[in-house]
C-alpha positions as YAML, in Angstrom:
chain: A
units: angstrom
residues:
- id: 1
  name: UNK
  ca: [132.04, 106.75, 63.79]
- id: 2
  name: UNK
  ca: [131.43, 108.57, 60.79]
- id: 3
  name: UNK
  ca: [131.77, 105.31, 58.81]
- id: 4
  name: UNK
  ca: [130.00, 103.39, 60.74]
- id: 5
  name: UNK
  ca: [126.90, 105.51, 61.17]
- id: 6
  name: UNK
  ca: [126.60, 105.27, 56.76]
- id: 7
  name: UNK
  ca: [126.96, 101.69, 56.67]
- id: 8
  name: UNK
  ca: [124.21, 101.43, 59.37]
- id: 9
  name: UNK
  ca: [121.78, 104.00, 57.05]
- id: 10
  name: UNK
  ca: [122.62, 101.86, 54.22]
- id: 11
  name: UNK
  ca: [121.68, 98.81, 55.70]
- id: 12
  name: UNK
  ca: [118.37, 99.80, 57.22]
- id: 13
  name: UNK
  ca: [118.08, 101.20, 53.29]
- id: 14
  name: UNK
  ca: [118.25, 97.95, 52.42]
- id: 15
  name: UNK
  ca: [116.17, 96.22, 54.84]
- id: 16
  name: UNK
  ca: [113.45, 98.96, 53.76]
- id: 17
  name: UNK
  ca: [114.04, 98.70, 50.00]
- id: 18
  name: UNK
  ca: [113.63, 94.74, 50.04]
- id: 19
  name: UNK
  ca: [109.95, 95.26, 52.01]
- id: 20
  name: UNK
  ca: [109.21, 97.62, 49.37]
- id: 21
  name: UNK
  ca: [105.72, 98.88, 49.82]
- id: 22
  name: UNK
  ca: [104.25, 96.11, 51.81]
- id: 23
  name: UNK
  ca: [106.85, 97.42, 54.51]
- id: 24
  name: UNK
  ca: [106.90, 100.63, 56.85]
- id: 25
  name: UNK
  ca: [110.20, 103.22, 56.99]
- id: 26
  name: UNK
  ca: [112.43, 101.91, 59.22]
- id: 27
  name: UNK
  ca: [115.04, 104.75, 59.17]
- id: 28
  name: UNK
  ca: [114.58, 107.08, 62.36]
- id: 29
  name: UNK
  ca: [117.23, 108.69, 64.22]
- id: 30
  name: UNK
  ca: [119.63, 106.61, 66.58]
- id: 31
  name: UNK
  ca: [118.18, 103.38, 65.50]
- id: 32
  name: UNK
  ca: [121.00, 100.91, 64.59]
- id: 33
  name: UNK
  ca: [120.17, 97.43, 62.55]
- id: 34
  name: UNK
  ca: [121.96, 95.13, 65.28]
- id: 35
  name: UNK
  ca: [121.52, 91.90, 63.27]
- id: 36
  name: UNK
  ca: [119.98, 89.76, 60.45]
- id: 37
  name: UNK
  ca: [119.18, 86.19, 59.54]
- id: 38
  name: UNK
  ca: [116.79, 83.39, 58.65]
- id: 39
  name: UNK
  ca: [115.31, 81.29, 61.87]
- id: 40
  name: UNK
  ca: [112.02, 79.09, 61.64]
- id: 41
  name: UNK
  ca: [108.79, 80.29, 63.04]
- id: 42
  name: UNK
  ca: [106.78, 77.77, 64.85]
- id: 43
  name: UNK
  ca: [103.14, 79.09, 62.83]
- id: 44
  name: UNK
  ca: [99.95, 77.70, 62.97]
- id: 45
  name: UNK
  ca: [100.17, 75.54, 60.97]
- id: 46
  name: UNK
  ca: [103.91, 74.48, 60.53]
- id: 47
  name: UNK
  ca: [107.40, 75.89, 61.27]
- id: 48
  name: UNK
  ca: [108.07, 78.19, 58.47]
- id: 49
  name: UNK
  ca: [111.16, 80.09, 57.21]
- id: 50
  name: UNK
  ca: [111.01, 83.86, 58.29]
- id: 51
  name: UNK
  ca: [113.87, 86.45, 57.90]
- id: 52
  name: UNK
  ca: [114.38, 88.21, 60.78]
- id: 53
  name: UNK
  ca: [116.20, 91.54, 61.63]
- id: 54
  name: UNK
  ca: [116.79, 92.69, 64.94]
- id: 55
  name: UNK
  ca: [117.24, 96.74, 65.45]
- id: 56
  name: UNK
  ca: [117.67, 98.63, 68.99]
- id: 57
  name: UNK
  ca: [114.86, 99.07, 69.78]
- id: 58
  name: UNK
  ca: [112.72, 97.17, 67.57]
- id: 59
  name: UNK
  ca: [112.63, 93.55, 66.19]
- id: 60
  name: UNK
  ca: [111.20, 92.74, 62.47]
- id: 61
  name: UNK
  ca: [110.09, 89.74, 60.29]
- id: 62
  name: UNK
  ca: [108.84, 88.74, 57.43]
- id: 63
  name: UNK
  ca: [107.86, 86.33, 54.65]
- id: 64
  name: UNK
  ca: [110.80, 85.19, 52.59]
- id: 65
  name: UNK
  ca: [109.36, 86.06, 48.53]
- id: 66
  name: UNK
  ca: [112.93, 85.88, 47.02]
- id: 67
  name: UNK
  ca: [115.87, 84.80, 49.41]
- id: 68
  name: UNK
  ca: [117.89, 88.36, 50.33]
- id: 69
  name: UNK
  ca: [115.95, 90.29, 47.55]
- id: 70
  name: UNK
  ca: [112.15, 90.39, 48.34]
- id: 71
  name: UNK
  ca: [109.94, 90.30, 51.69]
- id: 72
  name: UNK
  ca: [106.68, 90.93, 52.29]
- id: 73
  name: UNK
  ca: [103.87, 90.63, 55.55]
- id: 74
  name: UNK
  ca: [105.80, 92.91, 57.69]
- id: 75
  name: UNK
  ca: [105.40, 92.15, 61.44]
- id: 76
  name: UNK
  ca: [107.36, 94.91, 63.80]
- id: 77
  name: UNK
  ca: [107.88, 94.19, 67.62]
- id: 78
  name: UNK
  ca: [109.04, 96.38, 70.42]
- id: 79
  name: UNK
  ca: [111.99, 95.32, 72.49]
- id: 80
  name: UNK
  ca: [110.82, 96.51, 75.45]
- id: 81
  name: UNK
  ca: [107.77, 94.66, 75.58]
- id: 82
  name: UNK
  ca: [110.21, 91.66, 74.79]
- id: 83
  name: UNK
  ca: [111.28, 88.47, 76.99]
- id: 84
  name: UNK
  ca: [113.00, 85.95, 75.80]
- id: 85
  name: UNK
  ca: [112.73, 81.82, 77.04]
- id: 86
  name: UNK
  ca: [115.10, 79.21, 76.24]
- id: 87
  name: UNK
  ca: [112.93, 75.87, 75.12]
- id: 88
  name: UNK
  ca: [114.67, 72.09, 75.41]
- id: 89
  name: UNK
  ca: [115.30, 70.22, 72.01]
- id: 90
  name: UNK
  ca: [112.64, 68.31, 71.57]
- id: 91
  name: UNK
  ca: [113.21, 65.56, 68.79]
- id: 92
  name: UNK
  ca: [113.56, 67.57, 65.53]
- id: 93
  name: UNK
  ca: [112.83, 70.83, 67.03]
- id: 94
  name: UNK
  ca: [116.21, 72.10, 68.20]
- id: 95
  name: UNK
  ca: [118.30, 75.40, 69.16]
- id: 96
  name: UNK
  ca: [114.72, 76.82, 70.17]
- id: 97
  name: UNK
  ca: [113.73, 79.60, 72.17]
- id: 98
  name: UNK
  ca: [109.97, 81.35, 73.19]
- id: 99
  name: UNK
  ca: [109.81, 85.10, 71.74]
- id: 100
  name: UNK
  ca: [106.51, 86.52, 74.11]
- id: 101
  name: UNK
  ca: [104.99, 89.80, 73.65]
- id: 102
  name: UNK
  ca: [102.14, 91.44, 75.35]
- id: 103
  name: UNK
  ca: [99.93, 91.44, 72.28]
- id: 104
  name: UNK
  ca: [101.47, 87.80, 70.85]
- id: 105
  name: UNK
  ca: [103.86, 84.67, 71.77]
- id: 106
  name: UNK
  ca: [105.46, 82.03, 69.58]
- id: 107
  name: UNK
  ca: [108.43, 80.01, 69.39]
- id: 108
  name: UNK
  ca: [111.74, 80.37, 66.96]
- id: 109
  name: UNK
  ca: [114.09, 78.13, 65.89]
- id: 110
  name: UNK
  ca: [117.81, 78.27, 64.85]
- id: 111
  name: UNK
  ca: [120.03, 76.32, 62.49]
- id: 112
  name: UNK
  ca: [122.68, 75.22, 65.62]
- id: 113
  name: UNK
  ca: [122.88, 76.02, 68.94]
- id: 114
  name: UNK
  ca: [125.43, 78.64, 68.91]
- id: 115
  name: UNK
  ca: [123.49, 80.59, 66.41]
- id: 116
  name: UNK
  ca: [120.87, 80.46, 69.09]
- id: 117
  name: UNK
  ca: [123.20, 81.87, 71.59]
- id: 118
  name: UNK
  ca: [124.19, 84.93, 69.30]
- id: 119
  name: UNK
  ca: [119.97, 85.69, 68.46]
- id: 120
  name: UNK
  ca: [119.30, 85.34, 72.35]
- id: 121
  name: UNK
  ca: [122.55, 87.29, 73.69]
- id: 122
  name: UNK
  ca: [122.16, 89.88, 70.88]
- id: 123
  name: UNK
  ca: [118.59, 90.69, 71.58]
- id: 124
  name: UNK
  ca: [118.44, 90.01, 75.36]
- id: 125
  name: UNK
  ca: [121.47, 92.86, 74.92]
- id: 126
  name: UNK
  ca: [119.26, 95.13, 73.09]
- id: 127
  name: UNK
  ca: [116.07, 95.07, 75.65]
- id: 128
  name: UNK
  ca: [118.54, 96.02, 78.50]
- id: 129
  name: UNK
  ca: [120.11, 98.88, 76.93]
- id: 130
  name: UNK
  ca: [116.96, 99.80, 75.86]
- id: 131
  name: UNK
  ca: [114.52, 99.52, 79.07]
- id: 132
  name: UNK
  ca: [118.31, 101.26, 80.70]
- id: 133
  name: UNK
  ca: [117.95, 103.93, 78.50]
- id: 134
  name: UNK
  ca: [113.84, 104.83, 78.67]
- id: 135
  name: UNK
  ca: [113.67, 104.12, 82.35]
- id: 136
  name: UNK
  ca: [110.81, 101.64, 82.03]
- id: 137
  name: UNK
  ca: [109.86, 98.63, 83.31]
- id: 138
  name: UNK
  ca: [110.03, 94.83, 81.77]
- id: 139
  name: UNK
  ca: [105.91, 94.06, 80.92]
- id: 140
  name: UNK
  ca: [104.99, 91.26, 82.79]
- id: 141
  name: UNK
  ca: [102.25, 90.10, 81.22]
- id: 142
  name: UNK
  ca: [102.68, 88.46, 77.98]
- id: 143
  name: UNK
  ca: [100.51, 86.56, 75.38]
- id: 144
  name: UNK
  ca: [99.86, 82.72, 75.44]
- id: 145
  name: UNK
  ca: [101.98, 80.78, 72.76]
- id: 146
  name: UNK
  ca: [99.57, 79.12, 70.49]
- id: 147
  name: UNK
  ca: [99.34, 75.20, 70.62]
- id: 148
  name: UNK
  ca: [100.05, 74.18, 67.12]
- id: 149
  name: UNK
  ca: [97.47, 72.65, 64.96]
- id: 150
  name: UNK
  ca: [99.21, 69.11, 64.60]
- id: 151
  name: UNK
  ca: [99.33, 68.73, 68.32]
- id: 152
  name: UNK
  ca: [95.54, 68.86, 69.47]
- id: 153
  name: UNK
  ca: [93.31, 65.79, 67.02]
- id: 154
  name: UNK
  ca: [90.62, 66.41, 69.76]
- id: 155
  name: UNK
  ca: [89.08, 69.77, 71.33]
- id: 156
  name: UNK
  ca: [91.59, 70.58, 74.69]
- id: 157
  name: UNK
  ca: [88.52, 71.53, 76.47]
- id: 158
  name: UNK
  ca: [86.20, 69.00, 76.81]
- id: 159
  name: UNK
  ca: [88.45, 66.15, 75.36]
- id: 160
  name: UNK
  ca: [85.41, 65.10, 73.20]
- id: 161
  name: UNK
  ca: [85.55, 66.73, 70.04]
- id: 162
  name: UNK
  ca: [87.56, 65.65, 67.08]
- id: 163
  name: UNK
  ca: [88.35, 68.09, 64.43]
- id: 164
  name: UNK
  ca: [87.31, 67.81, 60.96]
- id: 165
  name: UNK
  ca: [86.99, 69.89, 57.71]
- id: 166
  name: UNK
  ca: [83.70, 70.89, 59.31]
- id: 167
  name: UNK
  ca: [84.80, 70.62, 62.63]
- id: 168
  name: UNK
  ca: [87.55, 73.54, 62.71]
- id: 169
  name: UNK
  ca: [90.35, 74.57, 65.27]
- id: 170
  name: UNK
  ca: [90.09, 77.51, 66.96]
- id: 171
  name: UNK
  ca: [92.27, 78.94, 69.53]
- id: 172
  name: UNK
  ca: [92.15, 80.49, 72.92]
- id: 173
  name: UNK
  ca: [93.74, 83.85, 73.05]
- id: 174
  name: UNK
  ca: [94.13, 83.79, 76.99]
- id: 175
  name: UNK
  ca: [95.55, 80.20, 77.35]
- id: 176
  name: UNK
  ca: [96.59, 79.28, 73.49]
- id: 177
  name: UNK
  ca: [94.68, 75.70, 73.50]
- id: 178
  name: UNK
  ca: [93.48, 74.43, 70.24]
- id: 179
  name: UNK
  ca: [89.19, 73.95, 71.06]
- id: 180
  name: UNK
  ca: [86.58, 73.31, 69.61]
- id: 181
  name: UNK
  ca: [83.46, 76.04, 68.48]
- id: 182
  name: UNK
  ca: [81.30, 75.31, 71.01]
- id: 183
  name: UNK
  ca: [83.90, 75.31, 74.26]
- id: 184
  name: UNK
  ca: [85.22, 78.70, 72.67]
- id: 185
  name: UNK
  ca: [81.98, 80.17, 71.81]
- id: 186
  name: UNK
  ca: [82.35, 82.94, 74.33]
- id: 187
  name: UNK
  ca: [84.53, 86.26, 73.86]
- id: 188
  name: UNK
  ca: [86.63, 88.99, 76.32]
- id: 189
  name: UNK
  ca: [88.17, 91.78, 76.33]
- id: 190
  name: UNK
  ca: [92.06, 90.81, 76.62]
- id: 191
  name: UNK
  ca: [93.33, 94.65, 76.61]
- id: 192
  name: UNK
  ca: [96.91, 93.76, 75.63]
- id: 193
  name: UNK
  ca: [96.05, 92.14, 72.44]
- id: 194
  name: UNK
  ca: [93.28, 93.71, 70.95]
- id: 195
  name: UNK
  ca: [90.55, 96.02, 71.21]
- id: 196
  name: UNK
  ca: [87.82, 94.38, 70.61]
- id: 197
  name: UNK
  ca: [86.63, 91.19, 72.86]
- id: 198
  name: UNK
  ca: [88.50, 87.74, 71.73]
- id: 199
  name: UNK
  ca: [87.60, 83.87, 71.63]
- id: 200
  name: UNK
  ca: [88.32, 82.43, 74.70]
- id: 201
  name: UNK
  ca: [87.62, 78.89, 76.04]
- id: 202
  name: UNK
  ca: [85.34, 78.32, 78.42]
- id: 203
  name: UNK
  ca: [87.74, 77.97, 81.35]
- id: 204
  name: UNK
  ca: [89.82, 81.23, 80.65]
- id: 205
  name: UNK
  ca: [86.14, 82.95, 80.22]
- id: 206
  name: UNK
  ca: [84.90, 81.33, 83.98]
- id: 207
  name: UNK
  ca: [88.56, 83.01, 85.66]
- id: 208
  name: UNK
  ca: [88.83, 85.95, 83.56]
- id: 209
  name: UNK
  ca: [84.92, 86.72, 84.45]
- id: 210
  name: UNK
  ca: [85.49, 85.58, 88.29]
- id: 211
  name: UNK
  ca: [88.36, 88.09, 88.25]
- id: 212
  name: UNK
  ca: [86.75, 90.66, 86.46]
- id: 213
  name: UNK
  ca: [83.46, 90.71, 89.20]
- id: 214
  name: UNK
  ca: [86.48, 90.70, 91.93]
- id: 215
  name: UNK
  ca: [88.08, 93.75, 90.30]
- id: 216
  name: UNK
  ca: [84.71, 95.80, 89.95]
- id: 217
  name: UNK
  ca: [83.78, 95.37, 93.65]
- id: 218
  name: UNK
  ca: [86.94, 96.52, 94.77]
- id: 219
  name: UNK
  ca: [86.41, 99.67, 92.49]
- id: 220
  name: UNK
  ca: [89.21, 98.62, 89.90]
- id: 221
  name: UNK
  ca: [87.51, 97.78, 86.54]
- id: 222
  name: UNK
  ca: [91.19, 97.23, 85.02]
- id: 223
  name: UNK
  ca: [89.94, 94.50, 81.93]
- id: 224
  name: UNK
  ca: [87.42, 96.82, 80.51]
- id: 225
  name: UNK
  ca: [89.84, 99.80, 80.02]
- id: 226
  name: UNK
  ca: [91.97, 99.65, 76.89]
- id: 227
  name: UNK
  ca: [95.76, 101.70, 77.81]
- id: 228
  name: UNK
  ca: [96.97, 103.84, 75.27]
- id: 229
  name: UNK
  ca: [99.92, 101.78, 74.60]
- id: 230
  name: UNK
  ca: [97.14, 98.84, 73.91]
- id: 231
  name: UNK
  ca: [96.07, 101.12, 71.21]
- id: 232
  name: UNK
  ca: [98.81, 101.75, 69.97]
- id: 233
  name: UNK
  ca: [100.12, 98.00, 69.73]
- id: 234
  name: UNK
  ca: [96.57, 96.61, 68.22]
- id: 235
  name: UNK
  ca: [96.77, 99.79, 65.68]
- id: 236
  name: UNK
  ca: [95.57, 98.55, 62.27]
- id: 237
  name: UNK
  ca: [96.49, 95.00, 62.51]
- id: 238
  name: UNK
  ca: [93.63, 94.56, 65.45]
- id: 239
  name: UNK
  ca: [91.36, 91.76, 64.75]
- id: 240
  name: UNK
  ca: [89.45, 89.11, 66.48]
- id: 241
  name: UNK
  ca: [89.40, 86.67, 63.64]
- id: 242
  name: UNK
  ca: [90.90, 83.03, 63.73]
- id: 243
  name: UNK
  ca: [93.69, 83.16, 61.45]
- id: 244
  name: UNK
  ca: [97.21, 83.80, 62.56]
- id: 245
  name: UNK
  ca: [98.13, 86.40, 59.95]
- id: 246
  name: UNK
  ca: [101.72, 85.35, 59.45]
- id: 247
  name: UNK
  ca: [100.47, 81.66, 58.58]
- id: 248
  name: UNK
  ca: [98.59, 82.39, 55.57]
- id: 249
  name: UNK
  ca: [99.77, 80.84, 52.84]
- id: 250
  name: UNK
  ca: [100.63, 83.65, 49.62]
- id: 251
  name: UNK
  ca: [99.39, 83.32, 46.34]
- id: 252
  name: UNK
  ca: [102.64, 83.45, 45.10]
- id: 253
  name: UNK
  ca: [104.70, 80.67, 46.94]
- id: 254
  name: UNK
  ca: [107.78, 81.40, 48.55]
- id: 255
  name: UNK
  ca: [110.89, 81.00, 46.57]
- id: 256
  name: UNK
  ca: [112.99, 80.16, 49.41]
- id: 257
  name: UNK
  ca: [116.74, 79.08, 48.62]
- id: 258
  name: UNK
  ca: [117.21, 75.70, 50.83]
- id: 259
  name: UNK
  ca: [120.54, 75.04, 49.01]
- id: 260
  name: UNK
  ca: [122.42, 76.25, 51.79]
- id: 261
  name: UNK
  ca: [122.16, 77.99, 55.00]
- id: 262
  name: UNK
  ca: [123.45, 81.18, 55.70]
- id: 263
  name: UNK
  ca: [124.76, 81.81, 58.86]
- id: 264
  name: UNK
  ca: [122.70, 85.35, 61.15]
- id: 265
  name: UNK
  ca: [124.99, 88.44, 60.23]
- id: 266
  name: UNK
  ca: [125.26, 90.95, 63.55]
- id: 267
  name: UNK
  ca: [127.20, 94.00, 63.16]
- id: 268
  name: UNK
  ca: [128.61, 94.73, 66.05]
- id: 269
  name: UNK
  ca: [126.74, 96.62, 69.29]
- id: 270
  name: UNK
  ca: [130.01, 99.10, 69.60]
- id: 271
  name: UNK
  ca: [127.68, 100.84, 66.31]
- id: 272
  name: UNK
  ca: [124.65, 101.13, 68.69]
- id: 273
  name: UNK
  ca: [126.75, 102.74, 71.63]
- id: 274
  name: UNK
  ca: [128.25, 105.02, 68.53]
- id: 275
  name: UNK
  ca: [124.73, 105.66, 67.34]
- id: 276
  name: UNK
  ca: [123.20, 106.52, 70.48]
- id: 277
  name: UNK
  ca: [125.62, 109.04, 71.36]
- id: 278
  name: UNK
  ca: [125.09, 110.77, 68.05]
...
């Protein structure tokens, strides 16, 4: 046990020392790095290479600098806001799977399907234990996944539109369609995501306002309170701007080793039963 509990502190060490300062501490008491490994994240944009490590109670990516050595734009999720969705191959998009969160919702992709079934098993494994453990409830609501760039040449909303350098995308933060400026020129307050009122389209703005005038008259104002655990998840990162912040591209490029793949390490959940009982 004893063993076991320094290997896990040396790993999350690790994990910490190869954010360096773009990174927060990962190291708290009776958390236990489950697993680790490189899947492709379905941004904006494109699918990009992100490494991935999945803890207890928490899961973490980031930009790959330097393969194994260097990471930076640290994104950290909680489990038990979590739930996972298998997605069918779809010509060169394979072994894919929906990761949705309250606050944000995108797909992942693995190298073969039975690397897929580890991430999925291994993390829908953590979020039980976990949501077990506090007592709470799975969130029901979760974010829209964002319709990629690529797959909208004309405005979703009023099928008119086509995009151009002056012409931009934007995206709804209630449905995730790619529209134009003026069929997303209206905002709302989406309390899960942010604090501040986000673009919507013009549909999502008709039903969100239809339900929010329903709410109010029967004395339950729910979209215009922000929860503390809203707060909390927004924190810093809380924006209503258009870019996806894990899509920008860095000034220093990526130096991502393609040579080979490396299969997803896990280490075991017997270390998280071990660590929890500590």
């Amino acid at each position: 046990m004893q063993m076991n509990s320094e290997a896990n502190a040396r790993r999350i060490a690790m994990v910490e020392s190869c954010f360096g300062s773009s990174g927060q501490p990962l190291g708290v008491p009776g958390r236990v790095l489950v697993g680790e490994g490189v899947l492709t994240k379905m941004c904006r944009k494109k699918p990009k290479a992100r490494q991935f490590f999945l803890f207890n109670d928490i899961l973490v990516y980031g930009n790959i600098v330097i393969n194994k050595k260097k990471y930076n734009k640290q994104h950290i999720i909680p489990l038990e806001e979590v739930k996972l969705e298998s997605l069918e191959d779809d010509g060169q998009f394979r072994n894919g799977w929906l990761i949705r969160t309250a606050s944000k919702s995108f797909a992942v992709y693995a190298a073969t399907s039975t690397e897929k079934q580890e991430w999925m098993a291994h993390i829908n494994k953590c979020i039980e234990d976990l949501l077990r453990k506090s007592g709470k409830k799975a969130v029901k609501v979760h974010a829209a996944v964002w319709v990629p760039d690529s797959e909208a040449a004309v405005c979703m909303h009023c099928k008119k539109t086509q995009f151009t350098v002056l012409n931009r995308r934007h995206h709804c933060r209630k449905c995730g369609a790619v529209v134009c400026g003026p069929c997303s020129n209206k905002r709302f307050l989406l309390p899960s995501q942010s604090s501040k009122p986000l673009r919507v389209c013009l549909n999502c703005y008709d039903t969100l306002s239809r339900a929010r005038v329903q709410q109010n008259n029967m004395g339950n104002p729910t979209d215009l309170s922000l929860s503390k655990e809203a707060k909390e998840r927004s924190g810093s990162g809380d924006s209503s701007g258009e870019e996806d912040s894990d899509d920008e591209d860095e000034a220093n490029r990526s130096q991502q080793d393609t040579s080979a793949h490396d299969e997803p390490k896990f280490y075991g959940l017997s270390e998280v039963a071990e660590e929890q009982k500590q």
